[in-house]
Structures are given as structure tokens and as C-alpha cells.
Amino acid sequence: MAALFGRRMRRGAASTAVAAAAMAALSASGAPSAVGEQPAASAAERPSAGASGQEDPSVTGDSPYHTDLPPLKGPGRNDPPDETPATGSAESGIPATVLDAYRKAEASLAASNPRCRVPWELLAAIGKVESGHARGGRLDTNGTTPSPILGPVLNGVGFANISDTDGGAYDGDTLHDRAVGPMQFIPQTWESWGRDGNGDGRRDPNNIYDAALAAGSYLCAHDRDLTVERDLHQAILGYNRSQEYLRTVLHWYDYYRKGAHEVPDGSQPAPGAPTGTGGKTPSPAPVRPGSPSPSPTKPGKPTKPGDGSSSKPTPPPTTPPPTTPPPTTPPPTTPAPATRLVDLGDGALSASAGERFAERPAVRAERADKKPAAQAKVRFTLTGETGTTFEGGATTVTVTTKADGVAKAPALLAGGKPGALTVKATLLGTTEPVTLGLRGEVTAPRADKLVRTDETELTCEAGATFAGRIALTATWDGQAAPGVAATATVLAGADPADGEKAADQGPYFLTPGDEPAEDRRTRELTLTTDAKGNLLLPELHTDDTTGTFRLRVETTGGAVVVLELKVTDPA
């Protein structure tokens, strides 16, 4: 936290050692250190508070944080006895992009880790305490801070002592680590828990979407359920091992749950920025623990009678008033608004059921002179019956264009039902909204590999039934391929030169029904793999024709297997 505003942590330099010892004693279950969620630990297995040597560094390295509390809303507030009510600076407005990031992280984690039930209001409470919501929403169009938000150097002077772990890649410090970004991750924790929350292929602690999703994933570690008070408190204490920190975050969490509203990005004062003194003398600038304090000004030496000095004070020199008024800065010009959208896709969007679309919907907003329009709002809306969603589970998202006028939607995740879909891109903020329809399609599931699960020779006497049923497994890119259509065909002869048409004699299947068996014979079937990609063929019977035949099974996607069938004379 490069700049702290409001009331700072009540921790004097003289009590640094005592505070450090107290934080260690108040630590929760220990910060997880491996990538991905960790297996659940029983109460006996989890390290107890204060267990020496059992905890990794907290997310922030126990750096300082904003200690402003929410404003008093009325009777019923349950402040700790040593707190004084916050005044003035706290409010329920959350910058639009920051609020969007918190909500997207909640939706993403609800899909990937439904047990955790992390609420966006908890992420907002931590974001408020850690960075004042990214310095009041000072972010670029991608949700990244224009300059890094850095905590103090963690060199053991007033804070934890953490030697450099990232070569300065994240925090620019090659000697010690510093907490980085809107959610204040120290580099070694970010390496384990960093996430790509905006789908750009990068994990950037300075990006609010990446940082919010990473914070939520961290809070959900150890198979936590954040609706359980013990798990909630342990998760927060894993962020910063301080009971005061826990109380502060819980105050904001409760405050946001009672109501919060969206405000424009950058409309709030940046933490530490002057907002008007209200007739009070501004507080002196904070001094980093360990740095020398400014020397006090020495009082003037008293004069003695007869030493040539006057006992009357010398009046200060007067400054003549300026003769010309200072130049005025012309107001900034507002660029022309966007008036149309251009599709940047290569054609129809397409993906197999259950897969991720390779291409993301993208458009360019242009002004009337056909030049790119920056900062335009584009809403992407999915329509159709395929069950397709944007990454995170939403079917409607709003994106702000960059300097090149481009707005790119999050990745699409194809639903389980094949069919057509449309992505509508609507240019907002115009008198008559401009809408562009982008066509897409969800195709049937497919497989690229099909194998038989055993190697038993397929031999049968004429007029009998093959022993056992033929079982196969279909996969796509090494993973089980469920719901894939497959066609099984009995072919004449053992040589491909004999043709690929269904045989008119030899082995056959029976279709379901009440008709006589003679009327239900077929040598071509269409089947579908089960939820694990398995394919179990019906029983295979033979007529009185002997010889060698082929059974060809092919799936959607081009996976093929050919099995040899031998029919011998009866014994």
C-alpha cells in the first residue's frame, strides 16, 4: 500500500517488536503455498493460531492497510470499544470497473468452486482496506493500474522481513519483496495464486480482474466454506495476521452487504489525496518506519541589550501583487462519440459442445469519420438455445474500447446442445443504439481417438451369437469424449478393397422392437458414447454365411476403428 489514507494503523515505531509478536500469535491456519486449491484439513490437522513455524507469509506480508471504517448508518452499529466512528471519507460507492471485477470473480468461483461460496462483498471489503479500490478506480481500459500500487519494503523494519523472491519482476525491488497491486499480493504468494481473470492470457497482480479472482481463490483454499464463521475468519487472517485487520474487513463486509452502488472510475479521491481540510490543519505526511524523522526547528537565539540588535521583530518583506492574471488552462476537448461498430471476426464462431471457442467475439467502435473511438461502451449479449456462456457464466457483458477502438468479449464456453447462436454487440451511449449480430454455432461433440477396451479375438460359429459385447472408448485431446455420435457398420470381406458399403449377409445386429427377429436385422447402427466416453455395442449375431468380415466404427470428429470378424462352420 503505497499511500495510506484516513486513520492509519495504530502502531507506533516504538512498539514494532511487540506488534510483530502479537501478529504472529494471532495468525490463523497459515497461508496456502501450492498452486490450486488444497485438500481439506480437519481441525486437528490445521495449524493452530500461534503455532511457531507453521505459517507461510500472508498474502500481503502483513503490510499496513487502510483503517477507515464505514460511516455510521444509525443505531445498531457494533464497534469495538477502542474504535472511534469514521467520518467523512468512507462511502458505499465502488468504481464501476472494480465492482465489475469483484462480481466476475464471484461468478467464476461459483462455477469452479461452488462449496466456497465467496461473496463479492467480501472481495470489496478487502479491496477497500488494501488499496481503496485501486486508488478510487484509477485504471486503464483493461482494468490495470497506470502505475503499480506498492506496499512498503518488507525489510524487517516495522514490517515482515521477506527477501526478494521474484528478482524484482513484480515489485521492482531485487533486495526485498513488496506487496503489489489492488489486492496487495507479495510476489511469492502471487506466483502460487495469481489468476487470469480477464482472459488475456496473462496473470498480472496490477490488473483488478486478475487480482480479484486470485484473492477469491486464496480465500477459498483448504476447502473453506465462507458462510461458516470460522472459515471466514481464517481466510481473512490469512490475508493479514492482525485481529484489527480482521475487524476492519468485517466492518466493510457487513457495510457492503447492506448496500453498495456503482460510481464512475476515478470519481473518488485517490487514497492520500487532499479532499479539503474543512477548517482543520492537515496532518503531516506519514513517515515510513525506520526512516529518520525531520529535525525540529531550533528556536531563535534571544538578543541581549547593547549587542547591536533590535528587540523589535523585523517585519517580513511584502510581495507586490501580480500585475497580470495567471494564464488559464483551456478545457479539454471531448472526442467525437462512436457512431458504428465493425465486426473484426474471420467468420462464424464455432466450437464443439462443451469446448471453449477458439475465437473471442471482437468489434471496433468508430466515429463518423471512421476513426477508432476510445472509451466507448459495448455490450455483448448471447442469444440461442445451446447453453453457451461467456467465461464466468454470464450471458451479457459490457466492455470498454481501448485506444484502438477495439472491444473484445470474454472467451465463449460452448453449451452441451448443438445449434446456432448469436452474439449481439450493442454500442451504448448513442441516441439510437447500434447493434451488430455475430453468428456462431455449437457443433456436435466429437472424438479424435477410438480404441477397443480388450483384444479378444472376434470369432463365432455360423448361426450363433458372438460371445460378449464389443466395448470401445472415445477420447478428444486425451480426455473422455461424452455424447459423441458413432456409426457401426458390418462390411463384407477382410480387405478394404472389398468396399465400405454395408454387407448384405454375415454378422448382424438386432434393433429393438416387437417385430420378428428376421425383420429387425441390421448391419448399420448409430450409437452415442456415455458420460465417460464409453461405447458398448449390442450383441452381434450371425446367419449361416461363413467367412471373414469387418466391423467399422467411426465417430463424429473422424475417429475410426476397424475390427475383424470371423464366422466359422458349426462344430
Coordinates of C-alpha atoms in Angstrom, one line a residue:
M1 CA 0.0 0.0 0.0
A2 CA 2.0 2.9 -1.3
A3 CA -0.3 5.5 0.1
L4 CA -2.4 5.2 3.2
F5 CA -5.4 7.5 3.8
G6 CA -7.7 8.2 6.7
R7 CA -6.7 6.8 10.1
R8 CA -3.5 4.6 9.8
M9 CA -2.8 1.5 11.7
R10 CA -2.3 2.4 15.3
R11 CA 1.1 1.0 15.6
G12 CA 4.0 3.2 16.8
A13 CA 7.6 2.7 15.9
A14 CA 8.4 2.0 19.5
S15 CA 6.0 -0.9 19.6
T16 CA 7.2 -2.6 16.4
A17 CA 8.6 -5.7 18.1
V18 CA 5.6 -6.1 20.3
A19 CA 3.2 -5.7 17.4
A20 CA 5.1 -8.3 15.3
A21 CA 5.0 -10.8 18.1
A22 CA 1.2 -10.1 18.6
M23 CA 0.5 -10.7 14.9
A24 CA 2.4 -14.0 15.0
A25 CA 0.3 -15.0 18.0
L26 CA -2.9 -14.0 16.2
S27 CA -2.2 -15.8 12.9
A28 CA -4.8 -18.2 11.5
S29 CA -4.3 -21.5 9.8
G30 CA -1.4 -20.5 7.7
A31 CA -1.4 -19.2 4.1
P32 CA -1.5 -21.9 1.5
S33 CA 1.5 -22.1 -0.8
A34 CA 0.8 -24.5 -3.6
V35 CA -1.0 -23.7 -6.9
G36 CA -4.7 -24.7 -6.9
E37 CA -7.0 -25.3 -4.0
Q38 CA -5.6 -27.5 -1.3
P39 CA -7.3 -30.6 0.1
A40 CA -9.5 -30.1 3.2
A41 CA -7.8 -30.4 6.6
S42 CA -9.5 -31.4 9.7
A43 CA -9.5 -29.2 12.8
A44 CA -6.7 -31.4 14.2
E45 CA -4.6 -31.2 11.1
R46 CA -4.8 -27.4 10.6
P47 CA -2.1 -25.5 12.5
S48 CA -3.4 -23.7 15.5
A49 CA -3.1 -19.9 16.0
G50 CA 0.3 -19.0 17.2
A51 CA 1.9 -22.3 16.2
S52 CA 5.5 -21.3 15.5
G53 CA 7.0 -22.1 12.1
Q54 CA 3.7 -23.4 10.7
E55 CA 2.7 -20.5 8.6
D56 CA 3.8 -19.2 5.2
P57 CA 3.9 -15.5 4.6
S58 CA 0.5 -13.9 4.5
V59 CA -0.8 -12.6 1.2
T60 CA 0.4 -9.0 2.0
G61 CA 3.4 -9.9 4.2
D62 CA 1.4 -8.2 7.0
S63 CA 1.9 -4.8 5.4
P64 CA -0.1 -1.8 6.7
Y65 CA -3.6 -1.1 5.4
H66 CA -6.3 1.5 5.4
T67 CA -8.1 1.6 8.7
D68 CA -11.0 3.8 7.8
L69 CA -14.3 2.3 9.0
P70 CA -17.7 2.7 7.2
P71 CA -19.7 5.7 8.2
L72 CA -22.3 5.2 11.0
K73 CA -25.7 4.4 9.4
G74 CA -27.7 4.5 12.6
P75 CA -28.3 2.6 15.8
G76 CA -27.1 -0.9 16.0
R77 CA -23.5 -0.4 14.9
N78 CA -21.3 -2.7 17.0
D79 CA -17.9 -1.0 17.0
P80 CA -15.2 -2.4 19.2
P81 CA -14.7 -0.3 22.4
D82 CA -11.4 1.2 21.2
E83 CA -12.8 2.4 17.9
T84 CA -13.9 6.0 17.2
P85 CA -16.6 6.4 14.5
A86 CA -15.3 7.1 11.0
T87 CA -16.3 10.4 9.5
G88 CA -16.3 11.9 6.0
S89 CA -14.2 9.8 3.7
A90 CA -16.0 6.4 3.9
E91 CA -18.8 5.8 1.4
S92 CA -20.6 2.9 -0.3
G93 CA -19.7 3.8 -3.8
I94 CA -17.4 1.4 -5.7
P95 CA -15.8 2.3 -9.0
A96 CA -17.5 0.6 -11.9
T97 CA -14.6 -1.4 -13.2
V98 CA -13.6 -2.5 -9.7
L99 CA -17.1 -3.6 -8.9
D100 CA -17.3 -5.5 -12.2
A101 CA -14.1 -7.3 -11.3
Y102 CA -15.4 -8.3 -7.8
R103 CA -18.6 -9.6 -9.3
K104 CA -16.9 -11.5 -12.1
A105 CA -14.6 -13.2 -9.6
E106 CA -17.6 -14.3 -7.5
A107 CA -19.3 -15.8 -10.6
S108 CA -16.2 -17.6 -11.8
L109 CA -15.6 -19.1 -8.4
A110 CA -19.2 -20.1 -8.0
A111 CA -18.7 -22.2 -11.1
S112 CA -15.3 -23.6 -10.3
N113 CA -15.6 -24.0 -6.5
P114 CA -19.3 -23.9 -5.5
R115 CA -18.6 -25.1 -2.0
C116 CA -16.6 -22.0 -1.1
R117 CA -19.5 -19.5 -1.7
V118 CA -17.2 -16.5 -1.8
P119 CA -19.3 -13.2 -1.9
W120 CA -18.2 -10.3 -4.0
E121 CA -18.9 -8.0 -0.9
L122 CA -16.0 -9.8 0.9
L123 CA -13.6 -9.1 -2.0
A124 CA -14.8 -5.5 -2.0
A125 CA -14.1 -5.2 1.7
I126 CA -10.6 -6.5 1.3
G127 CA -10.1 -4.3 -1.8
K128 CA -11.2 -1.3 0.1
V129 CA -8.9 -2.0 3.0
E130 CA -5.9 -2.9 0.8
S131 CA -5.9 -0.2 -1.8
G132 CA -9.0 1.9 -1.5
H133 CA -10.5 0.1 -4.5
A134 CA -7.4 0.6 -6.7
R135 CA -6.9 4.2 -5.6
G136 CA -10.5 5.1 -6.3
G137 CA -10.8 3.2 -9.7
R138 CA -7.7 4.7 -11.4
L139 CA -7.4 2.0 -14.0
D140 CA -6.9 1.8 -17.8
T141 CA -9.4 0.3 -20.1
N142 CA -8.2 -3.3 -19.3
G143 CA -8.5 -2.8 -15.6
T144 CA -4.8 -2.3 -14.9
T145 CA -3.4 0.4 -12.7
P146 CA -1.4 3.0 -14.7
S147 CA 1.4 2.8 -12.2
P148 CA 2.0 -0.1 -9.7
I149 CA 0.5 0.1 -6.2
L150 CA 3.3 -0.9 -4.0
G151 CA 3.5 -1.6 -0.3
P152 CA 6.5 -0.7 1.9
V153 CA 9.8 -2.5 1.6
L154 CA 9.5 -5.7 3.6
N155 CA 13.0 -5.4 5.2
G156 CA 12.1 -6.2 8.8
V157 CA 11.9 -2.5 9.8
G158 CA 8.4 -2.2 11.2
F159 CA 7.1 -5.0 8.9
A160 CA 7.9 -8.6 8.0
N161 CA 11.4 -9.3 6.6
I162 CA 11.0 -11.1 3.3
S163 CA 14.0 -11.3 1.0
D164 CA 13.4 -10.9 -2.8
T165 CA 11.7 -13.8 -4.4
D166 CA 10.9 -12.5 -7.9
G167 CA 14.1 -10.8 -9.0
G168 CA 12.1 -7.5 -8.9
A169 CA 9.8 -8.7 -11.7
Y170 CA 6.6 -7.6 -9.9
D171 CA 7.7 -5.0 -7.4
G172 CA 10.9 -3.6 -8.9
D173 CA 12.9 -4.5 -5.8
T174 CA 15.8 -7.0 -6.1
L175 CA 16.6 -7.0 -2.3
H176 CA 13.3 -7.4 -0.6
D177 CA 9.7 -8.1 -1.5
R178 CA 6.9 -5.6 -1.5
A179 CA 3.1 -6.1 -1.7
V180 CA 1.8 -5.3 -5.3
G181 CA -1.4 -4.3 -6.9
P182 CA -5.0 -3.5 -5.9
M183 CA -5.3 -6.6 -3.7
Q184 CA -1.7 -6.3 -2.4
F185 CA -0.1 -9.7 -3.1
I186 CA 3.5 -10.3 -2.2
P187 CA 5.4 -11.8 -5.2
Q188 CA 5.9 -15.3 -3.8
T189 CA 2.2 -15.6 -3.0
W190 CA 1.2 -14.3 -6.4
E191 CA 3.4 -16.9 -8.1
S192 CA 1.2 -19.6 -6.4
W193 CA -2.2 -17.9 -6.6
G194 CA -2.1 -15.5 -9.5
R195 CA -5.1 -15.9 -11.9
D196 CA -6.1 -14.7 -15.3
G197 CA -9.4 -13.0 -14.5
N198 CA -9.9 -11.1 -17.8
G199 CA -9.0 -13.8 -20.3
D200 CA -6.0 -12.0 -21.9
G201 CA -3.6 -14.9 -21.2
R202 CA -1.6 -13.1 -18.5
R203 CA -1.6 -13.1 -14.7
D204 CA -0.9 -9.5 -13.7
P205 CA -1.2 -8.5 -10.0
N206 CA -1.7 -4.9 -11.2
N207 CA -4.9 -5.9 -13.0
I208 CA -8.0 -5.7 -10.9
Y209 CA -9.7 -8.7 -12.7
D210 CA -6.7 -10.9 -12.2
A211 CA -6.1 -9.8 -8.6
A212 CA -9.8 -10.1 -7.5
L213 CA -10.0 -13.7 -8.9
A214 CA -6.7 -14.6 -7.2
A215 CA -7.8 -13.1 -3.9
G216 CA -11.1 -15.2 -4.1
S217 CA -9.2 -18.3 -4.9
Y218 CA -6.8 -17.8 -2.0
L219 CA -9.7 -17.2 0.4
C220 CA -11.3 -20.5 -0.8
A221 CA -8.2 -22.6 0.0
H222 CA -8.3 -25.5 2.4
D223 CA -11.8 -26.4 1.1
R224 CA -13.2 -23.5 3.1
D225 CA -16.9 -22.6 3.2
L226 CA -17.0 -18.9 3.7
T227 CA -20.6 -19.0 5.0
V228 CA -19.0 -20.7 8.1
E229 CA -17.7 -18.0 10.5
R230 CA -14.6 -20.0 11.5
D231 CA -13.6 -20.5 7.8
L232 CA -14.4 -16.8 7.0
H233 CA -12.2 -15.5 9.9
Q234 CA -9.3 -17.9 9.0
A235 CA -9.5 -16.8 5.3
I236 CA -9.3 -13.1 6.3
L237 CA -6.5 -13.6 8.8
G238 CA -4.5 -15.5 6.1
Y239 CA -4.5 -12.2 4.2
N240 CA -3.1 -10.2 7.1
R241 CA -2.4 -11.7 10.5
S242 CA -4.0 -9.0 12.7
Q243 CA -7.1 -9.0 14.7
E244 CA -7.6 -5.3 14.0
Y245 CA -7.3 -6.2 10.3
L246 CA -10.0 -8.9 10.7
R247 CA -12.3 -6.4 12.5
T248 CA -11.8 -3.7 9.8
V249 CA -12.5 -6.1 6.9
L250 CA -15.6 -7.5 8.7
H251 CA -16.9 -4.0 9.2
W252 CA -16.7 -3.2 5.5
Y253 CA -18.0 -6.6 4.5
D254 CA -21.1 -6.0 6.6
Y255 CA -21.4 -2.5 5.3
Y256 CA -21.3 -3.6 1.6
R257 CA -23.8 -6.4 2.2
K258 CA -26.3 -3.7 3.4
G259 CA -26.0 -1.8 0.2
A260 CA -23.4 -0.6 -2.3
H261 CA -23.6 1.3 -5.6
E262 CA -21.5 1.8 -8.7
V263 CA -19.7 5.1 -9.3
P264 CA -17.6 6.1 -12.3
D265 CA -14.0 5.0 -12.4
G266 CA -11.7 7.7 -11.0
S267 CA -14.5 9.7 -9.5
Q268 CA -13.3 9.1 -5.9
P269 CA -10.3 10.8 -4.5
A270 CA -7.1 8.7 -4.5
P271 CA -6.0 7.5 -1.1
G272 CA -3.8 10.1 0.5
A273 CA -5.1 12.9 -1.8
P274 CA -6.2 16.1 -0.1
T275 CA -10.0 16.4 -0.1
G276 CA -10.4 19.7 1.7
T277 CA -9.4 20.4 5.2
G278 CA -12.8 21.6 6.4
G279 CA -11.1 24.2 8.6
K280 CA -8.7 21.7 10.2
T281 CA -5.0 21.7 9.9
P282 CA -3.8 18.9 7.6
S283 CA -1.9 16.1 9.3
P284 CA 1.8 15.8 8.5
A285 CA 2.8 13.4 5.8
P286 CA 3.4 9.8 7.1
V287 CA 6.9 8.6 7.7
R288 CA 7.9 5.1 6.8
P289 CA 9.0 3.2 9.9
G290 CA 12.8 3.2 10.2
S291 CA 13.3 6.4 8.2
P292 CA 14.8 9.4 10.0
S293 CA 12.3 11.9 11.3
P294 CA 12.7 15.5 10.3
S295 CA 14.8 17.6 12.7
P296 CA 12.8 20.1 14.8
T297 CA 13.4 23.7 14.0
K298 CA 15.8 25.3 16.6
P299 CA 14.3 28.4 18.4
G300 CA 15.9 31.7 17.6
K301 CA 18.7 32.9 19.9
P302 CA 17.5 35.6 22.3
T303 CA 19.1 39.0 21.9
K304 CA 20.9 40.9 24.6
P305 CA 20.7 44.6 25.3
G306 CA 23.6 46.6 23.9
D307 CA 24.7 43.9 21.4
G308 CA 23.6 45.9 18.4
S309 CA 20.4 44.0 17.8
S310 CA 16.9 45.4 18.0
S311 CA 14.3 44.0 20.4
K312 CA 11.6 44.7 17.8
P313 CA 10.9 41.9 15.3
T314 CA 11.8 42.7 11.7
P315 CA 8.6 42.7 9.6
P316 CA 8.6 40.2 6.7
P317 CA 9.1 41.7 3.2
T318 CA 5.9 42.3 1.4
T319 CA 5.4 40.8 -2.1
P320 CA 3.9 43.2 -4.6
P321 CA 0.7 41.9 -6.2
P322 CA 0.9 40.4 -9.6
T323 CA 0.2 42.8 -12.4
T324 CA -1.2 40.2 -14.8
P325 CA -3.6 37.4 -14.1
P326 CA -2.2 33.8 -14.4
P327 CA -2.9 32.1 -17.6
T328 CA -5.9 29.9 -17.7
T329 CA -5.8 26.3 -19.0
P330 CA -8.3 25.7 -21.8
P331 CA -10.8 23.0 -21.0
P332 CA -10.0 19.6 -22.6
T333 CA -11.7 18.8 -25.8
T334 CA -14.1 15.9 -25.9
P335 CA -13.6 13.5 -28.7
A336 CA -16.4 12.8 -31.1
P337 CA -18.6 9.8 -29.9
A338 CA -18.7 6.4 -31.6
T339 CA -21.4 6.0 -34.2
R340 CA -20.9 2.5 -35.6
L341 CA -19.5 -1.0 -35.0
V342 CA -17.3 -3.1 -37.3
D343 CA -17.0 -6.9 -36.9
L344 CA -13.4 -8.0 -36.5
G345 CA -14.1 -11.7 -36.7
D346 CA -12.9 -14.1 -39.5
G347 CA -16.4 -15.6 -40.0
A348 CA -18.9 -17.6 -37.9
L349 CA -17.8 -18.5 -34.4
S350 CA -17.7 -22.3 -34.0
A351 CA -16.9 -24.8 -31.2
S352 CA -17.9 -28.4 -30.3
A353 CA -20.3 -28.9 -27.5
G354 CA -18.6 -28.5 -24.1
E355 CA -15.5 -26.8 -25.5
R356 CA -14.0 -23.3 -25.5
F357 CA -14.4 -21.3 -28.7
A358 CA -11.0 -20.6 -30.2
E359 CA -12.0 -17.1 -31.2
R360 CA -13.4 -14.3 -29.0
P361 CA -16.1 -12.0 -30.3
A362 CA -14.5 -8.7 -31.2
V363 CA -15.7 -5.4 -32.7
R364 CA -14.2 -2.0 -33.3
A365 CA -16.1 1.2 -32.5
E366 CA -15.7 4.0 -35.0
R367 CA -16.6 7.7 -35.1
A368 CA -18.4 9.3 -38.1
D369 CA -15.0 9.9 -39.7
K370 CA -14.3 6.1 -39.4
K371 CA -11.5 6.7 -36.9
P372 CA -11.3 4.5 -33.8
A373 CA -13.4 5.6 -30.8
A374 CA -11.8 5.0 -27.4
Q375 CA -13.7 4.6 -24.2
A376 CA -16.9 3.6 -25.9
K377 CA -19.1 1.1 -24.1
V378 CA -20.1 -2.1 -26.0
R379 CA -22.5 -4.6 -24.6
F380 CA -22.2 -8.3 -25.8
T381 CA -25.3 -10.4 -25.4
L382 CA -25.6 -14.1 -26.1
T383 CA -28.9 -15.5 -27.7
G384 CA -29.8 -19.1 -28.6
E385 CA -30.7 -22.4 -27.1
T386 CA -27.2 -24.0 -26.9
G387 CA -26.4 -23.2 -23.3
T388 CA -23.3 -21.3 -24.3
T389 CA -22.0 -18.6 -21.9
F390 CA -19.1 -16.2 -21.5
E391 CA -16.3 -17.4 -19.3
G392 CA -17.5 -17.0 -15.7
G393 CA -21.1 -18.0 -16.6
A394 CA -22.6 -14.7 -17.7
T395 CA -24.6 -14.2 -20.9
T396 CA -24.3 -10.4 -21.0
V397 CA -21.1 -8.4 -20.5
T398 CA -20.1 -4.8 -21.1
V399 CA -16.6 -3.9 -22.4
T400 CA -15.0 -0.5 -22.8
T401 CA -13.0 0.0 -26.0
K402 CA -9.3 0.7 -25.9
A403 CA -7.4 3.5 -27.8
D404 CA -7.7 1.4 -31.0
G405 CA -11.5 1.3 -30.6
V406 CA -11.5 -2.5 -30.1
A407 CA -13.8 -4.2 -27.7
K408 CA -13.2 -7.9 -27.2
A409 CA -15.7 -10.1 -25.2
P410 CA -14.5 -12.8 -22.8
A411 CA -14.0 -16.3 -24.1
L412 CA -17.1 -18.3 -25.0
L413 CA -17.8 -21.7 -23.5
A414 CA -20.0 -23.8 -25.7
G415 CA -23.0 -25.4 -24.1
G416 CA -24.0 -29.0 -24.4
K417 CA -26.7 -28.6 -27.0
P418 CA -25.6 -28.3 -30.7
G419 CA -27.2 -25.5 -32.7
A420 CA -26.9 -21.9 -33.8
L421 CA -26.3 -18.9 -31.6
T422 CA -25.8 -15.1 -32.0
V423 CA -23.6 -12.7 -30.1
K424 CA -25.2 -9.2 -30.3
A425 CA -22.7 -6.3 -29.9
T426 CA -24.6 -3.1 -29.0
L427 CA -22.9 0.3 -28.9
L428 CA -24.2 2.1 -25.8
G429 CA -24.5 5.8 -25.1
T430 CA -25.9 6.7 -28.5
T431 CA -29.2 8.2 -29.3
E432 CA -30.2 5.1 -31.2
P433 CA -28.1 2.1 -30.0
V434 CA -26.2 0.4 -32.8
T435 CA -26.4 -3.4 -32.8
L436 CA -24.2 -5.9 -34.7
G437 CA -25.1 -9.6 -34.8
L438 CA -22.2 -12.1 -34.8
R439 CA -23.2 -15.6 -35.9
G440 CA -22.0 -18.7 -34.1
E441 CA -22.6 -22.4 -33.9
V442 CA -22.2 -25.2 -31.4
T443 CA -21.4 -28.4 -33.2
A444 CA -22.0 -32.0 -32.0
P445 CA -19.4 -33.4 -29.6
R446 CA -16.5 -35.2 -31.3
A447 CA -13.7 -37.7 -30.7
D448 CA -10.2 -37.9 -32.3
K449 CA -9.4 -41.4 -30.9
L450 CA -11.4 -44.6 -30.6
V451 CA -9.9 -47.8 -29.1
R452 CA -11.3 -51.2 -28.1
T453 CA -11.0 -52.0 -24.4
D454 CA -9.9 -55.6 -24.9
E455 CA -8.1 -57.7 -27.5
T456 CA -10.3 -60.9 -27.5
E457 CA -10.4 -62.5 -31.0
L458 CA -13.9 -62.0 -32.5
T459 CA -14.8 -65.5 -33.7
C460 CA -18.2 -67.2 -33.9
E461 CA -19.8 -70.2 -35.5
A462 CA -22.4 -69.7 -38.2
G463 CA -26.0 -69.3 -36.8
A464 CA -24.8 -68.4 -33.3
T465 CA -24.0 -65.2 -31.3
F466 CA -20.6 -63.7 -30.7
A467 CA -19.5 -64.1 -27.0
G468 CA -19.7 -60.9 -25.1
R469 CA -20.4 -57.4 -26.4
I470 CA -17.8 -55.2 -28.1
A471 CA -16.7 -52.2 -25.9
L472 CA -14.8 -49.1 -27.1
T473 CA -13.7 -45.8 -25.5
A474 CA -13.7 -42.4 -27.4
T475 CA -11.5 -39.5 -26.4
W476 CA -10.8 -36.0 -27.6
D477 CA -7.4 -34.4 -27.0
G478 CA -6.7 -37.1 -24.4
Q479 CA -9.9 -36.5 -22.4
A480 CA -13.1 -38.7 -22.3
A481 CA -15.5 -37.7 -25.1
P482 CA -19.1 -38.0 -23.9
G483 CA -22.2 -37.6 -26.1
V484 CA -20.3 -38.4 -29.3
A485 CA -22.3 -40.0 -32.1
A486 CA -20.8 -43.1 -33.7
T487 CA -21.8 -45.4 -36.6
A488 CA -21.1 -49.1 -36.5
T489 CA -21.2 -50.9 -39.9
V490 CA -20.6 -54.6 -40.8
L491 CA -18.6 -54.8 -44.1
A492 CA -18.0 -57.7 -46.4
G493 CA -14.5 -59.2 -46.8
A494 CA -11.3 -58.7 -44.8
D495 CA -9.7 -56.3 -47.4
P496 CA -10.6 -52.6 -47.6
A497 CA -10.6 -53.2 -51.4
D498 CA -13.8 -55.2 -50.8
G499 CA -15.6 -51.8 -50.3
E500 CA -17.0 -49.7 -47.5
K501 CA -20.7 -50.5 -48.0
A502 CA -22.7 -52.5 -45.5
A503 CA -22.7 -56.2 -46.2
D504 CA -25.9 -57.9 -47.2
Q505 CA -25.1 -61.1 -45.4
G506 CA -22.9 -62.3 -42.5
P507 CA -22.9 -60.9 -38.9
Y508 CA -25.8 -58.5 -37.9
F509 CA -27.3 -56.6 -35.1
L510 CA -31.0 -56.6 -33.9
T511 CA -32.8 -53.4 -33.5
P512 CA -35.2 -53.0 -30.5
G513 CA -38.9 -53.8 -31.2
D514 CA -41.7 -56.4 -31.1
E515 CA -41.3 -57.5 -34.7
P516 CA -39.9 -60.9 -35.6
A517 CA -36.1 -61.1 -35.4
E518 CA -35.9 -61.5 -39.2
D519 CA -37.4 -58.1 -39.6
R520 CA -35.2 -56.4 -37.1
R521 CA -31.8 -57.4 -38.6
T522 CA -29.4 -54.5 -39.5
R523 CA -25.8 -54.3 -40.3
E524 CA -25.5 -50.5 -39.7
L525 CA -26.2 -48.8 -36.3
T526 CA -25.9 -45.2 -34.9
L527 CA -24.9 -45.0 -31.3
T528 CA -23.7 -42.4 -28.7
T529 CA -20.9 -42.5 -26.2
D530 CA -21.9 -42.3 -22.5
A531 CA -20.8 -39.8 -19.9
K532 CA -17.4 -41.4 -19.7
G533 CA -16.9 -41.7 -23.5
N534 CA -17.6 -45.4 -23.5
L535 CA -19.4 -47.1 -26.4
L536 CA -21.0 -50.6 -25.8
L537 CA -22.3 -52.2 -29.0
P538 CA -25.4 -54.5 -29.0
E539 CA -24.9 -58.3 -29.3
L540 CA -23.6 -59.4 -32.7
H541 CA -25.3 -62.4 -34.3
T542 CA -24.5 -64.5 -37.4
D543 CA -26.5 -66.1 -40.1
D544 CA -25.4 -69.2 -42.0
T545 CA -22.7 -67.4 -44.0
T546 CA -19.2 -68.2 -43.1
G547 CA -16.0 -66.2 -43.9
T548 CA -14.1 -63.1 -42.7
F549 CA -15.9 -59.7 -42.3
R550 CA -15.0 -56.3 -41.0
L551 CA -16.7 -54.1 -38.3
R552 CA -16.0 -50.4 -38.9
V553 CA -16.9 -47.9 -36.1
E554 CA -16.5 -44.2 -36.8
T555 CA -17.3 -41.2 -34.6
T556 CA -18.1 -37.6 -35.3
G557 CA -14.7 -35.9 -35.5
G558 CA -13.1 -38.7 -37.6
A559 CA -12.0 -41.3 -35.0
V560 CA -12.2 -44.8 -36.7
V561 CA -11.5 -48.4 -35.6
V562 CA -11.9 -51.5 -37.8
L563 CA -12.3 -54.9 -36.2
E564 CA -12.0 -58.3 -37.9
L565 CA -15.0 -60.7 -37.6
K566 CA -14.5 -64.5 -38.3
V567 CA -17.5 -66.8 -38.9
T568 CA -16.7 -70.5 -39.0
D569 CA -18.6 -73.6 -39.8
P570 CA -20.6 -75.1 -36.9
A571 CA -18.7 -77.7 -35.0

